[in-house]
Short mmCIF file of C-alpha atoms in Angstrom, two decimals:
data_model
loop_
_atom_site.label_atom_id
_atom_site.label_comp_id
_atom_site.label_asym_id
_atom_site.label_seq_id
_atom_site.Cartn_x
_atom_site.Cartn_y
_atom_site.Cartn_z
CA MET V 1 -0.18 0.54 -0.06
CA MET V 2 0.50 3.45 -0.45
CA THR V 3 1.12 6.11 1.89
CA LYS V 4 -1.95 8.17 1.60
CA LYS V 5 -1.59 11.97 1.74
CA GLY V 6 -3.81 14.82 3.22
CA TRP V 7 -5.65 17.29 1.38
CA ASP V 8 -3.14 19.82 1.05
CA GLU V 9 -0.36 17.46 -0.06
CA PHE V 10 -1.80 16.70 -3.47
CA GLU V 11 -0.73 17.71 -6.35
CA ILE V 12 -2.21 19.38 -8.93
CA GLY V 13 -2.59 16.81 -12.15
CA ALA V 14 -0.93 13.68 -11.68
CA MET V 15 1.44 11.55 -13.80
CA LEU V 16 1.23 7.84 -12.54
CA ARG V 17 3.50 5.43 -14.64
CA THR V 18 2.29 2.05 -14.96
CA PHE V 19 5.32 -0.05 -14.89
CA ASN V 20 9.11 0.09 -13.44
CA GLY V 21 11.40 0.62 -16.18
CA LYS V 22 10.46 0.48 -19.90
CA ILE V 23 8.06 -1.61 -21.82
CA ASP V 24 8.28 -1.89 -25.39
CA ASP V 25 5.61 -4.25 -26.46
CA ILE V 26 2.72 -4.70 -23.42
CA ALA V 27 0.27 -6.37 -26.56
CA GLY V 28 2.84 -9.06 -26.42
CA THR V 29 3.94 -9.33 -22.84
CA GLN V 30 1.54 -11.39 -20.12
CA GLN V 31 0.68 -10.18 -17.17
CA GLN V 32 2.76 -12.63 -15.59
CA ASP V 33 5.95 -10.76 -17.28
CA ARG V 34 5.20 -7.34 -16.29
CA ASP V 35 7.13 -5.61 -13.88
CA TYR V 36 4.63 -3.38 -12.40
CA SER V 37 4.61 -0.36 -10.16
CA GLU V 38 2.86 -0.08 -7.12
CA ASN V 39 0.69 2.66 -8.85
CA SER V 40 -0.94 0.20 -10.98
CA SER V 41 -4.45 -1.21 -10.03
CA TYR V 42 -2.84 -4.69 -10.13
CA THR V 43 -1.11 -4.63 -7.24
CA ALA V 44 -4.70 -3.74 -5.25
CA SER V 45 -7.07 -5.99 -4.25
CA VAL V 46 -10.69 -5.36 -4.15
CA ALA V 47 -10.95 -8.93 -2.65
CA ASP V 48 -12.65 -7.63 -0.03
CA TRP V 49 -15.85 -6.30 -1.89
CA ARG V 50 -16.93 -9.99 -2.81
CA LEU V 51 -19.52 -11.68 -0.84
CA ILE V 52 -19.55 -14.63 -2.60
CA LYS V 53 -16.84 -16.22 -4.44
CA PRO V 54 -16.57 -18.02 -8.27
CA ILE V 55 -15.12 -21.76 -7.70
CA PHE V 56 -13.54 -23.07 -10.92
CA ASN V 57 -13.87 -27.19 -11.77
CA LYS V 58 -11.44 -28.04 -14.63
CA ASP V 59 -13.09 -31.20 -14.84
CA TYR V 60 -15.94 -29.90 -16.88
CA CYS V 61 -14.54 -26.80 -18.85
CA ILE V 62 -13.95 -26.70 -22.41
CA ASP V 63 -12.58 -23.88 -22.77
CA CYS V 64 -14.68 -21.88 -24.01
CA GLN V 65 -13.33 -18.85 -22.87
CA PHE V 66 -17.39 -17.07 -22.86
CA CYS V 67 -15.63 -16.44 -18.93
CA TRP V 68 -12.81 -14.81 -20.34
CA VAL V 69 -13.95 -12.02 -22.40
CA TYR V 70 -17.89 -11.39 -21.01
CA CYS V 71 -15.27 -10.59 -17.08
CA PRO V 72 -15.23 -6.88 -16.29
CA ASP V 73 -12.49 -7.14 -13.63
CA VAL V 74 -9.42 -9.40 -15.71
CA SER V 75 -9.78 -12.31 -13.36
CA ILE V 76 -10.56 -15.28 -15.84
CA ILE V 77 -7.14 -16.25 -16.30
CA SER V 78 -6.08 -17.98 -19.95
CA ARG V 79 -3.36 -18.49 -20.92
CA ASP V 80 -2.54 -20.45 -24.36
CA LYS V 81 -6.14 -20.48 -24.79
CA LYS V 82 -6.36 -22.71 -21.68
CA LEU V 83 -8.54 -21.69 -18.18
CA ILE V 84 -5.75 -22.17 -15.81
CA GLY V 85 -7.83 -20.26 -12.60
CA VAL V 86 -9.90 -17.14 -11.66
CA ASP V 87 -7.69 -14.22 -9.90
CA MET V 88 -8.91 -13.68 -6.36
CA ASP V 89 -7.51 -10.32 -5.56
CA HIS V 90 -9.23 -8.74 -8.80
CA CYS V 91 -12.62 -10.76 -8.61
CA LYS V 92 -15.69 -8.97 -7.36
CA GLY V 93 -18.21 -11.81 -7.57
CA CYS V 94 -20.27 -10.27 -10.06
CA GLY V 95 -21.23 -14.14 -11.30
CA ILE V 96 -21.04 -13.21 -14.91
CA CYS V 97 -18.89 -16.05 -15.89
CA VAL V 98 -21.07 -18.45 -14.00
CA GLU V 99 -24.41 -17.08 -16.15
CA VAL V 100 -22.37 -17.42 -19.27
CA CYS V 101 -20.73 -20.27 -18.61
CA PRO V 102 -22.43 -23.22 -21.29
CA THR V 103 -21.26 -26.42 -19.63
CA ASN V 104 -23.94 -29.41 -18.02
CA PRO V 105 -23.21 -29.45 -15.35
CA LYS V 106 -21.44 -25.43 -15.84
CA SER V 107 -17.70 -25.60 -14.54
CA LEU V 108 -17.92 -22.73 -13.10
CA LEU V 109 -20.39 -21.93 -9.59
CA MET V 110 -20.73 -19.42 -7.24
CA PHE V 111 -19.96 -20.10 -3.27
CA PRO V 112 -20.08 -18.08 0.15
CA GLU V 113 -16.58 -16.35 0.61
CA GLN V 114 -16.32 -18.78 3.25
CA ALA V 115 -16.61 -22.07 1.73
CA ASP V 116 -13.49 -24.80 1.38
CA GLU V 117 -12.63 -25.32 -2.43
CA GLU V 118 -11.96 -28.79 -2.15
CA SER V 119 -14.31 -29.61 -0.41
CA GLU V 120 -17.06 -27.54 -3.77
CA ILE V 121 -15.61 -29.55 -5.89
CA ALA V 122 -15.28 -33.23 -4.46
CA ASN V 123 -19.38 -32.08 -4.35
CA TRP V 124 -19.56 -30.78 -7.12
CA PRO V 125 -23.25 -31.21 -8.23
CA LYS V 126 -24.38 -33.75 -11.28
CA LYS V 127 -25.45 -33.09 -14.67
CA ASP V 128 -28.47 -32.16 -15.52
CA GLU V 129 -30.31 -34.34 -17.09
CA LYS V 130 -33.73 -32.16 -17.94
CA GLU V 131 -31.64 -29.47 -19.67
CA ALA V 132 -29.18 -31.48 -21.65
CA MET E 1 -0.65 1.00 -42.57
CA SER E 2 0.21 -1.55 -39.51
CA GLU E 3 -1.10 -4.79 -39.62
CA ILE E 4 -4.93 -6.05 -38.41
CA LYS E 5 -4.47 -8.66 -35.22
CA ASN E 6 -5.88 -12.02 -37.07
CA ILE E 7 -9.10 -12.98 -34.26
CA LYS E 8 -11.12 -15.78 -36.35
CA ASN E 9 -12.27 -17.03 -32.87
CA LEU E 10 -12.44 -16.19 -29.02
CA LYS E 11 -9.86 -19.02 -28.05
CA GLU E 12 -7.82 -16.97 -30.33
CA PHE E 13 -9.11 -13.72 -29.16
CA SER E 14 -8.41 -14.90 -25.78
CA THR E 15 -4.23 -15.04 -25.82
CA SER E 16 -4.74 -11.20 -25.84
CA ALA E 17 -2.68 -9.54 -23.02
CA ASP E 18 -4.82 -7.08 -21.51
CA ARG E 19 -3.84 -3.35 -20.48
CA PHE E 20 -7.17 -3.12 -18.55
CA GLU E 21 -6.35 -4.28 -14.68
CA GLY E 22 -8.54 -5.23 -12.27
CA ALA E 23 -9.33 -3.48 -8.58
CA ASN E 24 -10.57 -1.21 -10.65
CA LEU E 25 -13.84 0.31 -8.57
CA LEU E 26 -16.45 -0.22 -11.12
CA CYS E 27 -19.34 -1.90 -9.77
CA PRO E 28 -19.70 -5.93 -9.86
CA GLY E 29 -21.09 -6.17 -13.23
CA CYS E 30 -20.22 -3.08 -14.99
CA ALA E 31 -20.20 -3.54 -18.80
CA HIS E 32 -18.18 -1.06 -19.11
CA SER E 33 -15.05 -2.86 -18.34
CA ILE E 34 -16.10 -5.43 -20.58
CA ILE E 35 -16.35 -3.23 -23.73
CA VAL E 36 -13.13 -1.38 -22.42
CA ARG E 37 -11.66 -4.54 -22.95
CA GLU E 38 -12.91 -5.84 -25.94
CA VAL E 39 -12.37 -2.40 -27.48
CA LEU E 40 -8.45 -2.84 -26.31
CA ASN E 41 -7.49 -5.91 -27.04
CA ALA E 42 -9.06 -6.26 -30.37
CA THR E 43 -5.45 -4.39 -31.83
CA ASN E 44 -1.78 -4.93 -30.62
CA ASP E 45 -0.75 -1.33 -31.86
CA ASP E 46 -0.02 1.08 -29.04
CA LEU E 47 -2.90 3.04 -27.39
CA ILE E 48 -3.37 6.35 -26.58
CA LEU E 49 -7.15 7.33 -24.34
CA SER E 50 -8.86 9.45 -22.96
CA ALA E 51 -11.72 9.25 -21.08
CA SER E 52 -14.67 11.94 -19.45
CA THR E 53 -15.40 12.32 -16.55
CA GLY E 54 -17.65 9.85 -15.56
CA CYS E 55 -18.20 6.24 -13.63
CA LEU E 56 -14.77 4.92 -16.00
CA GLU E 57 -12.80 8.06 -15.15
CA VAL E 58 -13.86 8.10 -11.83
CA CYS E 59 -13.20 4.40 -11.22
CA THR E 60 -10.14 3.70 -13.21
CA ALA E 61 -7.77 6.43 -12.33
CA VAL E 62 -8.04 7.02 -8.41
CA TYR E 63 -5.40 8.06 -6.90
CA PRO E 64 -2.56 7.25 -6.23
CA TYR E 65 -3.73 4.05 -8.39
CA THR E 66 -4.27 3.89 -12.71
CA SER E 67 -5.91 0.95 -13.97
CA TRP E 68 -4.89 1.74 -17.59
CA ASP E 69 -1.56 -0.04 -19.54
CA ALA E 70 -1.86 2.66 -22.47
CA SER E 71 -1.25 5.87 -22.26
CA TRP E 72 -4.50 7.71 -21.11
CA ILE E 73 -5.69 11.48 -20.04
CA HIS E 74 -8.13 13.10 -18.33
CA ILE E 75 -8.74 16.56 -18.93
CA GLY E 76 -12.51 17.55 -18.14
CA PHE E 77 -16.76 16.27 -17.97
CA GLU E 78 -16.56 17.05 -22.07
CA ASN E 79 -13.16 16.99 -23.62
CA SER E 80 -12.02 13.54 -23.99
CA SER E 81 -12.66 13.60 -28.14
CA THR E 82 -10.96 16.95 -28.23
CA ALA E 83 -7.88 16.12 -26.07
CA VAL E 84 -7.10 12.73 -28.15
CA ALA E 85 -7.78 14.72 -31.23
CA GLY E 86 -4.69 17.22 -29.95
CA ALA E 87 -2.77 14.64 -29.33
CA GLU E 88 -3.03 12.69 -32.97
CA THR E 89 -3.14 16.60 -34.53
CA MET E 90 0.86 16.58 -32.85
CA TYR E 91 0.96 12.84 -33.81
CA LYS E 92 0.31 13.99 -37.78
CA ALA E 93 2.95 17.73 -37.34
CA LEU E 94 5.74 15.32 -35.40
CA LYS E 95 5.48 12.82 -38.80
CA LYS E 96 5.46 15.26 -40.51
CA LYS E 97 8.85 16.74 -39.97
CA GLY E 98 10.45 13.48 -39.35
CA ARG E 99 10.95 14.30 -35.77
CA LEU E 100 9.12 10.70 -34.66
CA LYS E 101 10.98 8.76 -32.08
CA GLN E 102 10.05 5.54 -34.21
CA PRO E 103 7.75 5.84 -36.79
CA GLU E 104 7.25 2.92 -37.34
CA ARG E 105 4.95 2.66 -34.75
CA THR E 106 1.40 3.75 -35.72
CA PRO E 107 -0.82 4.31 -32.31
CA LYS E 108 -4.22 3.99 -32.15
CA PHE E 109 -5.92 7.20 -30.80
CA VAL E 110 -9.22 6.53 -29.01
CA SER E 111 -11.57 8.71 -26.56
CA PHE E 112 -14.30 7.24 -23.98
CA ALA E 113 -17.04 9.05 -22.95
CA GLY E 114 -20.35 8.15 -21.12
CA ASP E 115 -24.20 9.21 -22.32
CA GLY E 116 -24.18 12.25 -20.44
CA ALA E 117 -20.47 13.41 -22.20
CA SER E 118 -21.30 12.39 -25.42
CA TYR E 119 -25.22 13.44 -25.62
CA ASP E 120 -25.09 16.16 -23.75
CA ILE E 121 -22.59 17.76 -22.62
CA GLY E 122 -19.92 17.66 -24.93
CA PHE E 123 -21.61 16.82 -27.81
CA GLN E 124 -20.33 19.97 -29.54
CA TRP E 125 -16.77 19.32 -29.04
CA ILE E 126 -17.37 15.56 -30.35
CA SER E 127 -19.42 17.21 -33.04
CA GLY E 128 -15.54 19.29 -33.53
CA CYS E 129 -13.85 16.72 -33.83
CA MET E 130 -15.60 14.37 -36.47
CA GLU E 131 -16.27 17.49 -38.90
CA ARG E 132 -12.53 17.93 -38.39
CA GLY E 133 -11.74 14.74 -40.18
CA HIS E 134 -9.15 14.06 -37.15
CA ASN E 135 -7.58 10.19 -37.30
CA MET E 136 -9.29 8.74 -33.86
CA MET E 137 -12.72 7.35 -32.33
CA HIS E 138 -15.37 8.25 -30.08
CA ILE E 139 -16.67 5.38 -28.09
CA VAL E 140 -19.73 5.79 -26.16
CA LEU E 141 -20.37 3.73 -23.21
CA ASP E 142 -24.47 4.22 -23.45
CA ASN E 143 -25.77 3.00 -20.24
CA GLU E 144 -28.54 5.88 -20.70
CA VAL E 145 -27.97 7.65 -17.80
CA TYR E 146 -25.60 10.20 -14.97
CA ALA E 147 -24.28 6.83 -13.41
CA ASN E 148 -21.83 8.19 -11.91
CA THR E 149 -23.47 11.28 -10.31
CA GLY E 150 -26.07 9.52 -9.37
CA GLY E 151 -29.16 8.94 -11.73
CA GLN E 152 -29.79 11.74 -13.44
CA ARG E 153 -32.01 12.00 -16.81
CA SER E 154 -29.21 12.42 -19.86
CA SER E 155 -30.62 13.04 -23.73
CA SER E 156 -30.36 9.41 -24.15
CA THR E 157 -32.38 8.45 -21.34
CA PRO E 158 -35.69 5.77 -22.72
CA ILE E 159 -39.18 7.21 -22.41
CA GLY E 160 -41.00 5.61 -19.19
CA SER E 161 -37.67 4.88 -17.43
CA SER E 162 -36.82 6.70 -14.60
CA ALA E 163 -34.47 8.03 -13.49
CA THR E 164 -33.81 10.52 -10.03
CA THR E 165 -34.88 13.93 -11.85
CA SER E 166 -37.58 12.31 -14.36
CA PRO E 167 -38.91 9.63 -11.20
CA GLU E 168 -41.99 7.58 -11.96
CA GLY E 169 -44.64 8.43 -9.16
CA LYS E 170 -48.60 9.27 -9.29
CA LYS E 171 -48.30 11.19 -11.72
CA SER E 172 -45.72 10.64 -13.76
CA TYR E 173 -44.57 7.18 -15.87
CA GLY E 174 -40.96 8.87 -15.43
CA GLU E 175 -38.81 10.48 -18.70
CA LYS E 176 -41.35 11.72 -21.18
CA ARG E 177 -38.98 12.77 -24.00
CA ASN E 178 -37.73 9.99 -26.88
CA LYS E 179 -34.53 8.65 -27.15
CA LYS E 180 -31.80 11.68 -29.02
CA ASP E 181 -30.37 9.39 -31.89
CA MET E 182 -26.83 10.31 -32.25
CA MET E 183 -26.38 7.74 -34.34
CA ALA E 184 -27.92 9.41 -37.40
CA ILE E 185 -26.64 12.49 -36.22
CA MET E 186 -23.20 11.58 -36.20
CA ALA E 187 -24.30 10.16 -39.40
CA ALA E 188 -25.05 13.17 -41.05
CA HIS E 189 -21.51 14.36 -40.53
CA GLY E 190 -20.56 12.73 -43.58
CA ILE E 191 -17.65 10.79 -41.71
CA PRO E 192 -15.72 7.22 -42.77
CA TYR E 193 -17.93 5.12 -40.01
CA VAL E 194 -20.83 4.79 -37.56
CA ALA E 195 -21.10 1.35 -35.83
CA GLN E 196 -23.62 0.24 -32.51
CA VAL E 197 -22.20 -2.01 -30.55
CA ALA E 198 -23.16 -4.35 -27.68
CA PRO E 199 -20.74 -6.15 -25.45
CA ASN E 200 -22.21 -9.47 -25.44
CA LYS E 201 -22.14 -9.76 -29.01
CA TRP E 202 -17.50 -9.50 -29.31
CA LYS E 203 -16.92 -10.89 -32.46
CA ASP E 204 -19.30 -8.38 -34.26
CA MET E 205 -18.14 -5.57 -31.67
CA VAL E 206 -14.18 -6.98 -32.51
CA LYS E 207 -14.94 -6.47 -36.60
CA LYS E 208 -16.87 -3.17 -35.86
CA ILE E 209 -13.68 -1.80 -34.30
CA GLN E 210 -10.37 -3.64 -35.77
CA HIS E 211 -13.14 -1.55 -39.31
CA GLY E 212 -12.78 1.88 -37.16
CA PHE E 213 -8.85 1.70 -36.35
CA ALA E 214 -7.83 0.63 -40.24
CA VAL E 215 -10.28 3.82 -41.47
CA GLU E 216 -8.36 7.18 -41.99
CA GLY E 217 -11.31 9.73 -39.97
CA PRO E 218 -13.31 10.24 -37.66
CA VAL E 219 -15.39 6.55 -36.11
CA PHE E 220 -18.08 7.03 -33.93
CA ILE E 221 -19.13 3.73 -31.95
CA ASN E 222 -22.63 3.75 -29.63
CA ALA E 223 -21.36 0.55 -27.20
CA VAL E 224 -24.52 -0.22 -25.17
CA SER E 225 -23.78 -0.25 -20.77
CA PRO E 226 -26.15 -2.38 -19.29
CA CYS E 227 -26.00 -0.68 -16.07
CA THR E 228 -26.74 -3.02 -12.93
CA THR E 229 -27.17 -0.07 -9.97
CA GLU E 230 -28.94 2.59 -12.70
CA TRP E 231 -31.32 0.04 -14.51
CA LYS E 232 -31.73 -1.93 -11.32
CA PHE E 233 -30.57 -6.06 -12.17
CA ASP E 234 -28.60 -8.68 -10.39
CA PRO E 235 -24.38 -7.88 -11.25
CA LYS E 236 -24.80 -11.78 -12.97
CA ASP E 237 -27.67 -10.84 -15.21
CA THR E 238 -25.64 -8.05 -17.20
CA MET E 239 -24.74 -9.81 -19.92
CA ASN E 240 -28.67 -11.79 -19.97
CA ILE E 241 -29.59 -7.49 -20.28
CA ALA E 242 -28.10 -7.05 -23.13
CA ASP E 243 -29.16 -10.44 -24.88
CA LEU E 244 -32.52 -8.72 -24.65
CA ALA E 245 -31.65 -5.46 -25.75
CA THR E 246 -29.87 -6.20 -28.73
CA ASP E 247 -32.19 -10.00 -29.62
CA SER E 248 -35.27 -7.30 -28.87
CA LEU E 249 -34.06 -4.39 -31.34
CA VAL E 250 -34.02 -1.64 -28.97
CA PHE E 251 -30.29 -1.65 -29.86
CA PRO E 252 -29.70 -3.10 -33.29
CA LEU E 253 -26.46 -3.56 -34.38
CA TYR E 254 -25.43 -1.63 -37.94
CA GLU E 255 -23.28 0.19 -39.12
CA ILE E 256 -23.44 3.35 -41.64
CA ILE E 257 -20.38 3.50 -44.07
CA ASP E 258 -19.57 6.68 -45.50
CA GLY E 259 -23.18 8.90 -43.94
CA ARG E 260 -24.92 6.47 -47.05
CA GLU E 261 -24.13 3.11 -46.77
CA LEU E 262 -26.17 1.29 -43.78
CA ASN E 263 -25.34 -2.28 -43.23
CA ILE E 264 -27.22 -4.08 -40.35
CA THR E 265 -24.86 -6.29 -39.45
CA TYR E 266 -26.66 -8.64 -36.85
CA ARG E 267 -30.67 -10.28 -37.35
CA PRO E 268 -31.76 -11.94 -33.73
CA LYS E 269 -33.04 -15.87 -34.94
CA ASN E 270 -35.69 -14.96 -32.71
CA ILE E 271 -36.70 -11.16 -32.11
CA VAL E 272 -37.71 -11.63 -28.40
CA PRO E 273 -40.30 -8.60 -27.27
CA VAL E 274 -39.56 -5.48 -25.91
CA GLU E 275 -41.94 -6.45 -22.92
CA GLU E 276 -39.26 -9.16 -21.45
CA TYR E 277 -36.62 -6.66 -22.26
CA LEU E 278 -38.47 -4.10 -19.86
CA ALA E 279 -40.01 -6.37 -17.74
CA ALA E 280 -36.21 -7.26 -16.64
CA GLN E 281 -34.81 -3.90 -15.52
CA GLY E 282 -35.85 -2.21 -11.91
CA ARG E 283 -36.27 1.56 -13.59
CA PHE E 284 -39.20 0.24 -16.02
CA LYS E 285 -41.14 -1.54 -13.53
CA HIS E 286 -44.00 0.94 -13.00
CA LEU E 287 -44.76 0.28 -16.73
CA PHE E 288 -46.26 -2.75 -15.82
CA LYS E 289 -49.20 -0.69 -13.95
CA ASP E 290 -52.64 -1.09 -15.55
CA GLU E 291 -52.36 2.68 -15.98
CA TYR E 292 -48.89 2.83 -18.02
CA LYS E 293 -49.25 -0.68 -19.96
CA TYR E 294 -49.92 1.47 -22.93
CA LEU E 295 -46.51 2.66 -22.80
CA ILE E 296 -45.34 -0.86 -23.50
CA LYS E 297 -47.44 -1.55 -27.00
CA GLU E 298 -45.87 2.68 -27.57
CA TRP E 299 -42.29 1.48 -26.62
CA GLN E 300 -42.84 -1.86 -29.67
CA ASP E 301 -44.38 0.20 -31.80
CA ARG E 302 -41.32 2.49 -31.97
CA VAL E 303 -38.71 -0.29 -31.90
CA ASP E 304 -40.74 -1.87 -35.54
CA GLU E 305 -41.09 1.31 -36.82
CA LYS E 306 -36.81 1.39 -36.12
CA TRP E 307 -36.56 -1.82 -37.36
CA ALA E 308 -38.46 -1.11 -40.77
CA TYR E 309 -37.29 2.11 -41.50
CA LEU E 310 -32.83 0.36 -40.92
CA GLN E 311 -34.36 -2.51 -43.79
CA ARG E 312 -35.08 0.22 -45.92
CA ARG E 313 -32.56 2.07 -45.64
CA GLU E 314 -30.17 -0.99 -45.48
CA GLU E 315 -32.05 -1.95 -48.82
CA ALA E 316 -32.16 1.15 -50.74
CA ARG E 317 -28.55 1.84 -50.06
CA ILE E 318 -28.34 5.87 -49.75
#
């Protein structure tokens, strides 16, 4: 966390640098390879906004990437066309990823924040025959 | 001209490295950031961005944090378009004088603004940018209300919607005026490309944005952005509401090239009644009272009329 400034210490107009040092090809560098500065909101967390959290079960995932494209918070991590998981620092728990998931049963489901990931995956709902 | 990024399917699209970061302060389920991500990921080129005052600006640039990984500026409510137009003019001038340090790079100039900052407050600035022919793109994140300041009506707010300055009550059904047809106004400038997009149709969106980047001259994009707070629906339903908006033809997806040639880019297989779109949102709840039911029929007639008009325009090629 950065130290907070008082009302009389603010600058009029400020320039924030997202990265430490120089970065030439941002569009070709994935997030984990970037050197974010403390001014990038990537280094911050909104995890405390969440009341419910998504849990990802990769057994049913077909890597359609609907959740990736419709995630408002850049929290679905997808690398090399494969879904890896959910970025819990930036997820606000809106539940869009669950809504757009096309598999049966869904490979992403919302659970209360305190739910245990391993036990929930072990008790994952079975295929819904009515919808199939 | 730079290479257009090759995006054939969603899997290819998902290899993009995002240049917009999480931990911004937009509401959970906000469509603004979905639209921004789809736009930014549509190109690999450098980006020079600006945003007008509005949800997107106040939530992504909260000192000491920024959520943008590209050059981004905010000045005032009205002038996101002119800020980018100025940068674009400087870029052209430096290029002409041969003073660009890396002339092989082709930055794209994009300004984002809400509907309040585009339809009302920044209107003459945008009009000026379009008229002067800057090589830039202006994107409206159209949530039909001043969501940032508490839901006041804008000239984009549709009839019957309950906003805080036009609330529904015993004597009123909410907003009384029809939505301004910004697409037609912008097309009347004769600019190379005007298009309406929706976040749920990502492929259509990416195609239009890439076309917008490829053409020389000003481009205007109107993007529907369902607002979970002011439209009053559950955050998880953002995409469902966007689906209803495009499938009920309340937001038809079309493009206008050179101010003349109109193409409809999405024809829903099953057209949903407007009633379903209205019923899904809290801001239209009062329209289902008996005394206001006639408004729903008027809505449907207006949407049908507009759709018929668009189809006639498309056929006539004028």
